[in-house]
Amino acid sequence: MSRKTADTKDVPFARRIAVAGMSAFATISVAVVLFAIWAAWSYSGPGPQPKDKAAVTSVVLRKGAGLNEIASSLERAGAIRSGAIFIAAAQVTGAARELKAGEYEFPSRASMAKILDDIREGRIVRRMVTIPEGVTSEMAVEILAKESALTGVAPTPPEGAILPETYEFQRGEDRAAVLQRMMDARDKLLAQLWAQRQPNLPVKTPEEAVILASIVEKETGIASERPQVASIFVNRLRKGMRLESDPTIIYGISKGRPLGRGIRLSELTGETPYNTYVIDGLPPTPIANPGRASLAAVLDPPQTDYLFFVADGTGGHAFSATYEDHARHVERLRAREKAAAAATPETK
């Protein structure tokens, strides 16, 4: 065969190869472009609609979870369409090493870009539990037990061991761990206040301060009155007078649960370790968990000559330095109560 004949046959074949190559390249290019468009839309566009059409999608990312696990959790929950694109986006944006654990709630159809940003910034669901001032430790444990997002069982701590405040927790956290934070907060605050206490107070230990503060806490719900109430009890202890606090009687009867009635004469005179009408000094333990203001008031009370106080009929109290003034305040209260009863229509 001559060279001329061979070249004539090879040219069409080479062209066919070139055309096929160009066609394949064009097809791949189109596929790459389409994939890039789809990936960009998946990242920046609206996310999937939750199957139950809920307003938010909840996802819990455990501490220590890697990027693959996080992506899988999000895709399984229906928050994102593609775990692979999420992984790629996290790596390209530099967020892969900055993702934070916790509970997240993403709005329905939130973009993957927003979800990645939320997790990178740690915009977790903030759950709070509030322990009111003056509750007993048993009541505080009951409040924790009602928080369905918590797990485990919290033991009842000693009375007065908790600092009543609002605490943040995460879904799945152990109740005992949350309780320990409350106890640690009380210990830290008490140590600070004890170090800064007035000299020559009649309370000789931090625990005695907590006992007295718990009585102050239960005697008034008005924060501005706590220093005056604290000064009365401090003055009484200095003079060797009994505290004569009704809440101590109630604690000796019901461990701080509301009686739902008035205190009976037999209870007023009955001997219990907590009845400060019949015992000298402080009861053996706190009668509640005092808050920050009551602890501060007991350890830095104002200088007053008050020894008595009684309700004034308007929600507050009247304070007196002498029993004669106190008796007049009591008379005024009785007259106000009698007038209020007379103005109230009788029910049949």
mmCIF file of C-alpha atoms in Angstrom, residues 63 101 151 168 211 227 234 288:
data_model
loop_
_atom_site.group_PDB
_atom_site.id
_atom_site.type_symbol
_atom_site.label_atom_id
_atom_site.label_comp_id
_atom_site.label_asym_id
_atom_site.label_seq_id
_atom_site.Cartn_x
_atom_site.Cartn_y
_atom_site.Cartn_z
ATOM 1 C CA LYS A 63 -20.223 17.003 71.637
ATOM 2 C CA ALA A 101 -22.235 21.005 69.446
ATOM 3 C CA THR A 151 -32.197 13.443 81.830
ATOM 4 C CA GLU A 168 -29.132 27.699 81.245
ATOM 5 C CA ILE A 211 -29.686 29.841 108.078
ATOM 6 C CA PRO A 227 -31.841 44.745 104.747
ATOM 7 C CA VAL A 234 -29.130 40.583 113.823
ATOM 8 C CA ALA A 288 -35.263 27.476 102.434
#
